[in-house]
Tab-separated table of C-alpha atoms in Angstrom:
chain	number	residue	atom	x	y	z
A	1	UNK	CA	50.196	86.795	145.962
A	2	UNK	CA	50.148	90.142	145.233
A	3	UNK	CA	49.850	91.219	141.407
A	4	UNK	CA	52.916	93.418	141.794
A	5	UNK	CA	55.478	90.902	141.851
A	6	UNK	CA	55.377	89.366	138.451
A	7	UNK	CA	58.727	87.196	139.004
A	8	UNK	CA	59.003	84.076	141.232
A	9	UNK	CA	63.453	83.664	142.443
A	10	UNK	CA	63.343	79.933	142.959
A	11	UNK	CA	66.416	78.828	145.202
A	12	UNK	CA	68.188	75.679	144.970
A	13	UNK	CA	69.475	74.474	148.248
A	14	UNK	CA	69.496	71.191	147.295
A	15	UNK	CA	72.280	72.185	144.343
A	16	UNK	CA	73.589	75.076	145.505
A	17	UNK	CA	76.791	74.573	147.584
A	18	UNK	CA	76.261	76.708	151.225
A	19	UNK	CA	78.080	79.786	151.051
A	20	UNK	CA	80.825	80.468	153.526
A	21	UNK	CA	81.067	82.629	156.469
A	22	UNK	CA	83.641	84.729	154.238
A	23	UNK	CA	80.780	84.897	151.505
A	24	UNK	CA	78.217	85.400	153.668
A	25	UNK	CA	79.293	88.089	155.592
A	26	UNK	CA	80.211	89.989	152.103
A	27	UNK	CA	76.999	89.787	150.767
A	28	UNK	CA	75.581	90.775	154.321
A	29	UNK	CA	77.576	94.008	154.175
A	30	UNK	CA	76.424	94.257	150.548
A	31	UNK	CA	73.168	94.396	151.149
A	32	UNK	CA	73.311	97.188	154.600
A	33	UNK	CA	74.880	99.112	152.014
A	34	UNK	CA	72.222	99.047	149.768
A	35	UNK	CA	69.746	99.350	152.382
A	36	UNK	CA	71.548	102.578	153.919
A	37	UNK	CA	71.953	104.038	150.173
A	38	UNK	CA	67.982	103.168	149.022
A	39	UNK	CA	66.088	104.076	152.243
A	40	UNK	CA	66.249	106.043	155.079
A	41	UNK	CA	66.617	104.723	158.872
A	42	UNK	CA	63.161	103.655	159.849
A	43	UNK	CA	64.078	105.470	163.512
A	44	UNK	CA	65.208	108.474	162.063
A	45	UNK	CA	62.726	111.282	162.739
A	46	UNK	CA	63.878	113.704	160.579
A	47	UNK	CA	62.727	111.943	157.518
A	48	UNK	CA	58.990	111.287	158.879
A	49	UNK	CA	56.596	114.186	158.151
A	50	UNK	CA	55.040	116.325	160.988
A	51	UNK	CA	52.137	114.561	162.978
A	52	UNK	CA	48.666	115.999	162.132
A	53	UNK	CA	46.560	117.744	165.321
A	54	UNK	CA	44.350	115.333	166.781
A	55	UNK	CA	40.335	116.570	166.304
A	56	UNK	CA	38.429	114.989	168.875
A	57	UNK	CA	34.956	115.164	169.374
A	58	UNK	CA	33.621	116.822	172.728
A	59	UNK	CA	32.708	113.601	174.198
A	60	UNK	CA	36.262	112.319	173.537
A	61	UNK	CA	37.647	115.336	174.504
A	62	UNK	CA	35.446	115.400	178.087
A	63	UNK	CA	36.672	111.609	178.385
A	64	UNK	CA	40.212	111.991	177.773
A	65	UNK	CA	40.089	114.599	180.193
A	66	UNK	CA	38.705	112.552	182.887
A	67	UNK	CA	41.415	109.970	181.725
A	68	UNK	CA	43.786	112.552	182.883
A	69	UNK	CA	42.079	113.606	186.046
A	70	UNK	CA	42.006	109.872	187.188
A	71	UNK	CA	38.574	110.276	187.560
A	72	UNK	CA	36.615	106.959	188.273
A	73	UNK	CA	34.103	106.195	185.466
A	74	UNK	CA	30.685	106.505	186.058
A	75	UNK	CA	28.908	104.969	183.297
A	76	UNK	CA	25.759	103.463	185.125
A	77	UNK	CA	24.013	104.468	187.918
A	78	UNK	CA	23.742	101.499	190.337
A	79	UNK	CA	21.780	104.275	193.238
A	80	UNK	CA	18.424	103.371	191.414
A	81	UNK	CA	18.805	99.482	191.641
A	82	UNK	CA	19.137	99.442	195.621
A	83	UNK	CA	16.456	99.077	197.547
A	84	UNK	CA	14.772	102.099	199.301
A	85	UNK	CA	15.612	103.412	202.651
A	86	UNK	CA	12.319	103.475	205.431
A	87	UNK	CA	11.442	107.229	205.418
A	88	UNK	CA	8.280	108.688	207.429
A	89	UNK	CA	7.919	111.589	205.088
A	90	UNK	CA	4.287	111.975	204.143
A	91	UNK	CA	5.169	113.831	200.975
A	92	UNK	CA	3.491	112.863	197.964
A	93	UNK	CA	6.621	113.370	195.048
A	94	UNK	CA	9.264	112.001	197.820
A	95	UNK	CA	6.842	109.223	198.033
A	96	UNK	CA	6.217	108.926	194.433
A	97	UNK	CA	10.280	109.072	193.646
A	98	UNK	CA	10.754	106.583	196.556
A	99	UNK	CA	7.848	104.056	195.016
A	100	UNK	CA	9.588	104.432	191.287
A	101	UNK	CA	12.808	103.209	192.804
A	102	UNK	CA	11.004	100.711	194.338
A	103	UNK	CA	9.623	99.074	191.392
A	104	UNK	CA	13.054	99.279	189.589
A	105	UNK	CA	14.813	97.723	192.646
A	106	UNK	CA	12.104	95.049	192.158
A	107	UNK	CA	12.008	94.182	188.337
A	108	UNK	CA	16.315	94.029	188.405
A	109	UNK	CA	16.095	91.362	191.305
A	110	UNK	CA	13.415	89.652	189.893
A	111	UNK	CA	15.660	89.590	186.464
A	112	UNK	CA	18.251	88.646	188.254
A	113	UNK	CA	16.447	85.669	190.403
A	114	UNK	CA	15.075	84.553	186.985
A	115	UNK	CA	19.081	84.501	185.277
A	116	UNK	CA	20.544	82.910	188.098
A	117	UNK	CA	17.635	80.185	187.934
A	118	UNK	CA	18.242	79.265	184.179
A	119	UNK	CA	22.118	79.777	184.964
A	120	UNK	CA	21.099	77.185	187.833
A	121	UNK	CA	19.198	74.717	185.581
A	122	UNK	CA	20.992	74.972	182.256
A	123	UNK	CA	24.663	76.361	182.815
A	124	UNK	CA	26.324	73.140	183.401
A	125	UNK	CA	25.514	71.534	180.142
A	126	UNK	CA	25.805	75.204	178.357
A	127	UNK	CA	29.345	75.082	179.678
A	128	UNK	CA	30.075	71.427	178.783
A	129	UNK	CA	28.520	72.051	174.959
A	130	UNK	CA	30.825	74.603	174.581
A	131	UNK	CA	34.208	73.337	175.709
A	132	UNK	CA	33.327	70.000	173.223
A	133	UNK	CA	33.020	72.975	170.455
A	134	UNK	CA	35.965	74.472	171.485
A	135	UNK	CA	37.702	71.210	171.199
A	136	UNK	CA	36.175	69.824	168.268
A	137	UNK	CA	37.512	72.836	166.774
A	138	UNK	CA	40.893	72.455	167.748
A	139	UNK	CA	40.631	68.778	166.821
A	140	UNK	CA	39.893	70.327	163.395
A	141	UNK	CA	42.777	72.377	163.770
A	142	UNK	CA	45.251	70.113	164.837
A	143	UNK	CA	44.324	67.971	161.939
A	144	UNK	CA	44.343	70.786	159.555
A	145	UNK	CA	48.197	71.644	160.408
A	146	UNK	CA	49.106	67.941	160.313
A	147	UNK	CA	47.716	67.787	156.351
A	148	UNK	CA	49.248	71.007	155.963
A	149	UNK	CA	52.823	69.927	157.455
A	150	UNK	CA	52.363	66.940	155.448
A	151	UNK	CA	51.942	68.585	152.065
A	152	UNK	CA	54.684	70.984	152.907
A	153	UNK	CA	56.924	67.768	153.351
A	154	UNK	CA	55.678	66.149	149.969
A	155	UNK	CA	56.824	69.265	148.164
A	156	UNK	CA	60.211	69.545	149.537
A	157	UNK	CA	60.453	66.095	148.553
A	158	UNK	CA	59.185	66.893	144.636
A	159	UNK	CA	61.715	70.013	145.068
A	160	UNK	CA	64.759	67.849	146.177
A	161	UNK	CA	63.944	65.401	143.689
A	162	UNK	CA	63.506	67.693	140.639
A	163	UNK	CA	66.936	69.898	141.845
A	164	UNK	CA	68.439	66.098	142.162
A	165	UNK	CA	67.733	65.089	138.599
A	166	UNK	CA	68.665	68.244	136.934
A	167	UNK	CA	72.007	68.458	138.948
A	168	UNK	CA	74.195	67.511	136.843
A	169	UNK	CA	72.966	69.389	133.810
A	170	UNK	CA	72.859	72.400	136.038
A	171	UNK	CA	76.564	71.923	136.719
A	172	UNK	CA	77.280	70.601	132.951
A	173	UNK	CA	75.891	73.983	131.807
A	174	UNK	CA	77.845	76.264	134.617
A	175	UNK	CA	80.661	74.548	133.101
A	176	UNK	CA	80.370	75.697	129.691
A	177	UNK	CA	78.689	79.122	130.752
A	178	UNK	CA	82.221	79.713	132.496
A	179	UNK	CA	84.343	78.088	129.094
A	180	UNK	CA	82.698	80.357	126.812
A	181	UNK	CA	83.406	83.318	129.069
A	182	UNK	CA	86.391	82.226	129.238
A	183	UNK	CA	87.114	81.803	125.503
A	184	UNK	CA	85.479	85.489	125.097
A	185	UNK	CA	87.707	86.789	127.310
A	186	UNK	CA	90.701	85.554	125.793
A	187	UNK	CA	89.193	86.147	122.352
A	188	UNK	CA	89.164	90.443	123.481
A	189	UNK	CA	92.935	89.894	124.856
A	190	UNK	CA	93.757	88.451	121.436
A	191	UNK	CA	92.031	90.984	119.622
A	192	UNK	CA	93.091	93.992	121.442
A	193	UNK	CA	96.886	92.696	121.421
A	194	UNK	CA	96.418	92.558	117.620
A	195	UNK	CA	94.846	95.523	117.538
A	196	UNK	CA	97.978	97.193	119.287
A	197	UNK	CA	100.022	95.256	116.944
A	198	UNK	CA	98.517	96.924	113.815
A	199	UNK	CA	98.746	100.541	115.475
A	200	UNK	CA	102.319	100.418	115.909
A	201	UNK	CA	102.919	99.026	112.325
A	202	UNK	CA	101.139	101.760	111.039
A	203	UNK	CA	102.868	104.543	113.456
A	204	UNK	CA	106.348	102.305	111.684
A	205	UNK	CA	105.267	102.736	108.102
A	206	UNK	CA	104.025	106.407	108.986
């Protein structure tokens, strides 16, 4: 809970009568009101302050161009893994270039012969270990939200309970909140119509 809010507004549903669509609906406009006095329209432009101008590096700037251009990516350079074309030139850095593609054509296949081998040989049971993870963990979570649901239960149960017993004070003490208001009230009627009184004997003896 955040350290800002240093008040907790507990409701009592369970004492409270439900308000009525009359009483609802007031308090509903109430509170637009209060929203439309207090804050500004979240969609209202007017009130948001100008956007700042975007600094973008050059490589973001050379890629969001190319996002623009629709040009297609190209991050890797698959030319050097294929193998070699037959050539009959005799010349010895064509040759060279052509045996250095060679030899990378030849360690990425054997790479991938190895992966697929192991993929061969131990992805099945990789697979299978995983998925009983994966479920094991959702067993965990499943029985996580059950407890969860459960304790959620157990305290609306303590809640009804507790509004339940202290019902009737509750009401007892609404009861004499609105008598003594009452008796206040008429106490300042009584008071002011004596007050009155004395005025215009004075303004008679004056």
């Amino acid at each position: 809970m955040s350290s800002i809010r240093t008040t907790v507004h507990e409701s009592l549903p369970y004492v409270d009568p439900e308000p009525t669509p009359a009483e609802r609906a007031a308090a509903e406009s109430l509170i637009a009101a209060e929203q439309q006095s207090s804050s500004p329209s979240p969609t209202s432009s007017s009130s948001l302050p100008p956007l700042p101008d975007p600094k973008f590096t050059p490589l973001i700037t050379a890629e969001l161009a190319r996002i623009a251009a629709k040009t297609p990516l190209k991050a890797i350079d698959l030319s050097r893994y294929e193998a070699p074309e037959d050539s009959s030139t005799t010349d010895p850095s064509s040759l060279s270039s052509q045996l250095q593609r060679a030899y990378t054509a030849a360690t990425y296949l054997s790479g991938r012969h190895t992966h697929l081998q192991l993929l061969d040989a131990y992805g099945k049971n990789a697979w299978l270990v995983g998925n009983w993870q994966l479920e094991s963990e959702l067993r965990a979570l499943e029985r996580e939200l059950e407890s969860t649901k459960k304790e959620i239960d157990v305290v609306n149960i303590q809640r009804r309970r507790v509004q339940d017993e202290v019902g009737g004070e509750l009401k007892s003490l609404e009861e004499t909140w609105k008598r003594g208001v009452g008796r206040v009230l008429e106490t300042e009627i009584a008071t002011e119509a004596l007050r009155q009184q004395v005025l215009e004997r004075q303004r008679g003896g004056g």
